Amino acid sequence: MSSLFERIKSAIPKDGLQIASYKVIRQIQDYEERIYPPQTWVRTQMKSTSREDCTYPMFWKLFNYISGQNERQEKIPMTAPVSVLVEPGDPSEAADHPQNTFTMAFYIPAPFDEDPPQPSDPTVSIEHRPEIRVFVRTYGGFSNDRIDEEERCHLLASLTAEDREMVQDQLNQPGGGVYYCAGYDPPLKLFFRRNEIWLPVHGQCDSSDVN
């Protein structure tokens, strides 16, 4: 385990993780509204009933990509956040627990974002994420499936009537609609951790280009 932590630590720049840029549009008591500009990410996807069960394999696929397992054997600095798009399965199509689709992504910083190397792993792809507008709730500690759902419910409960209307189309979808989980800290950081839940406005999260 210590060797894995050392690998992660070695990928973090000495001046800290570069964070994907965004603009805060509004700050409300328990959440804020942001706009993320078009950005380049690298992503992989798995189906599971639990995000916890697929976090480890997805993380290492992406970490291997930035560590040089790509067409140019190019190393890319670790960034933040690690985002996970959660697409709930349709409860009507599953006898027990529906399988959700989880898409984990690492932000690719400049100057690599203009011409990122293609992944060597066929289950990894480059994502050209368009501008996205989201409602965001921030919380600390280590997250898991239960906490993800609790924080998502807190975010939904705190939305103003006008803001809830802006995400209502998503909430009407089977399983309650899509959302993002975002984590900003490596596993070796024990305190003052930063996690977020993002609710996309008007379903903007499903229009990204992939190559």
Short mmCIF file of C-alpha atoms in Angstrom, two decimals:
data_model
loop_
_atom_site.label_atom_id
_atom_site.label_comp_id
_atom_site.label_asym_id
_atom_site.label_seq_id
_atom_site.Cartn_x
_atom_site.Cartn_y
_atom_site.Cartn_z
CA MET A 1 0.00 0.00 0.00
CA SER A 2 2.83 2.41 0.80
CA SER A 3 4.25 1.97 -2.71
CA LEU A 4 0.86 2.94 -4.20
CA PHE A 5 0.78 6.09 -2.09
CA GLU A 6 4.31 6.89 -3.21
CA ARG A 7 3.26 6.59 -6.87
CA ILE A 8 0.40 9.01 -6.30
CA LYS A 9 2.60 11.40 -4.32
CA SER A 10 5.20 11.43 -7.08
CA ALA A 11 2.57 12.55 -9.62
CA ILE A 12 1.54 15.59 -7.55
CA PRO A 13 3.45 18.76 -8.53
CA LYS A 14 5.52 20.36 -5.78
CA ASP A 15 3.44 23.53 -6.00
CA GLY A 16 0.21 21.55 -5.51
CA LEU A 17 -2.56 20.19 -7.67
CA GLN A 18 -3.85 22.37 -10.49
CA ILE A 19 -7.62 22.67 -10.13
CA ALA A 20 -9.99 22.77 -13.09
CA SER A 21 -11.02 26.39 -13.46
CA TYR A 22 -14.57 27.62 -12.92
CA LYS A 23 -16.51 30.81 -12.27
CA VAL A 24 -18.83 31.20 -9.29
CA ILE A 25 -22.07 32.80 -10.49
CA ARG A 26 -23.94 32.85 -7.18
CA GLN A 27 -23.35 31.84 -3.60
CA ILE A 28 -26.34 30.71 -1.58
CA GLN A 29 -26.25 29.63 2.06
CA ASP A 30 -25.61 25.92 1.50
CA TYR A 31 -24.51 25.76 -2.14
CA GLU A 32 -23.21 27.77 -5.07
CA GLU A 33 -23.78 28.00 -8.78
CA ARG A 34 -20.75 27.61 -11.06
CA ILE A 35 -19.92 27.62 -14.73
CA TYR A 36 -17.05 25.45 -15.96
CA PRO A 37 -15.62 26.49 -19.34
CA PRO A 38 -14.95 23.91 -22.08
CA GLN A 39 -12.18 21.63 -20.81
CA THR A 40 -10.32 18.46 -21.71
CA TRP A 41 -10.54 15.40 -19.47
CA VAL A 42 -9.53 11.76 -19.69
CA ARG A 43 -12.16 9.27 -18.61
CA THR A 44 -13.16 5.66 -18.11
CA GLN A 45 -16.47 4.02 -17.32
CA MET A 46 -17.88 1.09 -15.37
CA LYS A 47 -21.30 -0.26 -14.42
CA SER A 48 -21.94 -1.23 -10.82
CA THR A 49 -24.44 -0.95 -7.99
CA SER A 50 -21.78 0.90 -5.96
CA ARG A 51 -19.32 3.70 -6.72
CA GLU A 52 -17.05 2.37 -4.00
CA ASP A 53 -16.69 -0.95 -5.81
CA CYS A 54 -15.44 0.60 -9.04
CA THR A 55 -13.48 3.61 -7.75
CA TYR A 56 -10.19 1.73 -7.36
CA PRO A 57 -10.07 0.12 -10.85
CA MET A 58 -11.23 3.29 -12.59
CA PHE A 59 -8.73 5.46 -10.70
CA TRP A 60 -5.78 3.27 -11.64
CA LYS A 61 -6.75 3.14 -15.31
CA LEU A 62 -6.64 6.94 -15.41
CA PHE A 63 -3.58 7.21 -13.19
CA ASN A 64 -1.71 4.82 -15.49
CA TYR A 65 -2.67 7.05 -18.43
CA ILE A 66 -1.16 10.18 -16.86
CA SER A 67 1.86 8.12 -15.76
CA GLY A 68 2.80 7.40 -19.37
CA GLN A 69 0.58 4.58 -20.57
CA ASN A 70 -0.43 6.49 -23.68
CA GLU A 71 0.65 6.69 -27.30
CA ARG A 72 3.51 9.10 -26.57
CA GLN A 73 4.57 7.66 -23.20
CA GLU A 74 3.97 11.19 -21.95
CA LYS A 75 3.61 11.96 -18.25
CA ILE A 76 0.91 14.43 -17.24
CA PRO A 77 0.70 16.03 -13.77
CA MET A 78 -2.04 14.93 -11.43
CA THR A 79 -4.85 17.50 -11.15
CA ALA A 80 -8.08 18.04 -9.26
CA PRO A 81 -10.84 17.28 -8.97
CA VAL A 82 -11.38 13.66 -9.85
CA SER A 83 -14.95 13.79 -11.12
CA VAL A 84 -17.38 10.89 -11.29
CA LEU A 85 -20.53 11.24 -13.38
CA VAL A 86 -23.26 9.05 -11.86
CA GLU A 87 -26.00 7.89 -14.22
CA PRO A 88 -28.55 5.95 -12.15
CA GLY A 89 -29.94 2.74 -13.58
CA ASP A 90 -33.64 2.39 -14.26
CA PRO A 91 -35.27 0.70 -11.23
CA SER A 92 -38.00 -0.71 -13.46
CA GLU A 93 -35.42 -2.71 -15.45
CA ALA A 94 -33.74 -4.40 -12.49
CA ALA A 95 -35.12 -7.19 -10.33
CA ASP A 96 -33.09 -6.10 -7.30
CA HIS A 97 -30.66 -3.15 -7.33
CA PRO A 98 -30.23 -1.40 -10.70
CA GLN A 99 -26.70 -0.98 -12.00
CA ASN A 100 -25.55 2.61 -12.27
CA THR A 101 -23.07 3.86 -14.86
CA PHE A 102 -20.05 5.59 -13.32
CA THR A 103 -17.71 7.69 -15.46
CA MET A 104 -14.54 8.83 -13.69
CA ALA A 105 -12.44 11.59 -15.22
CA PHE A 106 -9.17 13.43 -14.59
CA TYR A 107 -8.80 17.03 -15.74
CA ILE A 108 -6.01 17.47 -18.33
CA PRO A 109 -4.18 20.78 -17.76
CA ALA A 110 -2.41 23.09 -20.20
CA PRO A 111 -0.34 22.64 -22.26
CA PHE A 112 -1.39 18.99 -22.61
CA ASP A 113 -5.07 19.79 -23.18
CA GLU A 114 -4.66 21.07 -26.74
CA ASP A 115 -3.24 17.81 -28.07
CA PRO A 116 -3.50 15.11 -25.38
CA PRO A 117 -1.87 11.76 -26.16
CA GLN A 118 -4.32 9.00 -27.01
CA PRO A 119 -4.72 6.34 -24.30
CA SER A 120 -3.15 2.92 -24.77
CA ASP A 121 -6.00 1.30 -22.84
CA PRO A 122 -9.10 0.95 -25.08
CA THR A 123 -11.39 1.46 -22.06
CA VAL A 124 -9.93 4.96 -21.53
CA SER A 125 -10.84 7.91 -23.76
CA ILE A 126 -10.29 11.65 -24.12
CA GLU A 127 -13.33 13.76 -23.27
CA HIS A 128 -13.84 17.26 -24.63
CA ARG A 129 -16.29 18.48 -22.03
CA PRO A 130 -18.31 21.51 -23.12
CA GLU A 131 -19.22 24.42 -20.88
CA ILE A 132 -21.26 23.12 -17.97
CA ARG A 133 -23.35 24.92 -15.38
CA VAL A 134 -23.84 23.21 -12.01
CA PHE A 135 -25.19 23.66 -8.51
CA VAL A 136 -22.49 22.58 -6.02
CA ARG A 137 -22.48 21.45 -2.40
CA THR A 138 -19.08 21.10 -0.66
CA TYR A 139 -18.37 18.81 2.29
CA GLY A 140 -15.37 17.27 4.06
CA GLY A 141 -14.07 13.90 5.19
CA PHE A 142 -13.88 10.67 3.22
CA SER A 143 -16.90 9.98 1.04
CA ASN A 144 -18.73 6.76 0.16
CA ASP A 145 -22.02 5.67 -1.43
CA ARG A 146 -24.10 6.51 1.64
CA ILE A 147 -22.51 9.93 2.12
CA ASP A 148 -22.81 10.72 -1.61
CA GLU A 149 -26.56 10.14 -1.43
CA GLU A 150 -26.95 12.04 1.83
CA GLU A 151 -25.09 15.07 0.46
CA ARG A 152 -27.05 14.94 -2.79
CA CYS A 153 -30.28 14.95 -0.78
CA HIS A 154 -29.00 17.89 1.30
CA LEU A 155 -28.22 19.80 -1.89
CA LEU A 156 -31.66 19.11 -3.35
CA ALA A 157 -33.36 20.14 -0.11
CA SER A 158 -31.43 23.41 0.03
CA LEU A 159 -32.24 24.55 -3.53
CA THR A 160 -34.53 27.52 -3.89
CA ALA A 161 -37.79 26.88 -5.72
CA GLU A 162 -36.42 28.61 -8.81
CA ASP A 163 -33.21 26.59 -8.78
CA ARG A 164 -35.03 23.31 -8.23
CA GLU A 165 -37.10 24.05 -11.30
CA MET A 166 -33.85 24.33 -13.28
CA VAL A 167 -32.90 20.73 -12.43
CA GLN A 168 -36.41 19.25 -12.36
CA ASP A 169 -36.06 17.61 -15.78
CA GLN A 170 -33.08 15.65 -14.43
CA LEU A 171 -34.92 14.67 -11.26
CA ASN A 172 -37.81 13.30 -13.32
CA GLN A 173 -35.50 10.80 -15.03
CA PRO A 174 -35.45 7.13 -13.90
CA GLY A 175 -33.39 6.73 -10.74
CA GLY A 176 -33.54 10.44 -9.92
CA GLY A 177 -31.28 11.85 -12.62
CA VAL A 178 -27.57 12.27 -13.18
CA TYR A 179 -25.10 14.06 -10.93
CA TYR A 180 -21.35 14.34 -10.33
CA CYS A 181 -19.24 13.45 -7.31
CA ALA A 182 -15.94 15.35 -7.15
CA GLY A 183 -12.94 14.75 -4.91
CA TYR A 184 -9.96 17.07 -4.57
CA ASP A 185 -7.53 15.24 -2.31
CA PRO A 186 -5.20 12.21 -2.57
CA PRO A 187 -5.98 9.27 -0.26
CA LEU A 188 -2.96 10.05 1.92
CA LYS A 189 -4.52 13.36 3.02
CA LEU A 190 -6.44 12.63 6.22
CA PHE A 191 -7.75 16.01 7.31
CA PHE A 192 -9.42 19.07 5.76
CA ARG A 193 -10.53 17.09 2.73
CA ARG A 194 -12.76 18.61 0.05
CA ASN A 195 -15.57 16.76 -1.68
CA GLU A 196 -18.44 18.04 -3.78
CA ILE A 197 -21.76 17.06 -5.33
CA TRP A 198 -22.60 18.74 -8.64
CA LEU A 199 -26.12 18.92 -10.07
CA PRO A 200 -26.00 19.84 -13.77
CA VAL A 201 -28.49 22.46 -14.89
CA HIS A 202 -30.69 21.49 -17.83
CA GLY A 203 -28.92 18.15 -18.39
CA GLN A 204 -25.72 19.71 -19.72
CA CYS A 205 -23.54 16.75 -18.71
CA ASP A 206 -24.45 14.41 -21.58
CA SER A 207 -23.18 16.38 -24.57
CA SER A 208 -19.40 15.91 -24.39
CA ASP A 209 -17.34 14.84 -27.38
CA VAL A 210 -15.04 11.84 -27.15
CA ASN A 211 -12.10 10.83 -29.31
#
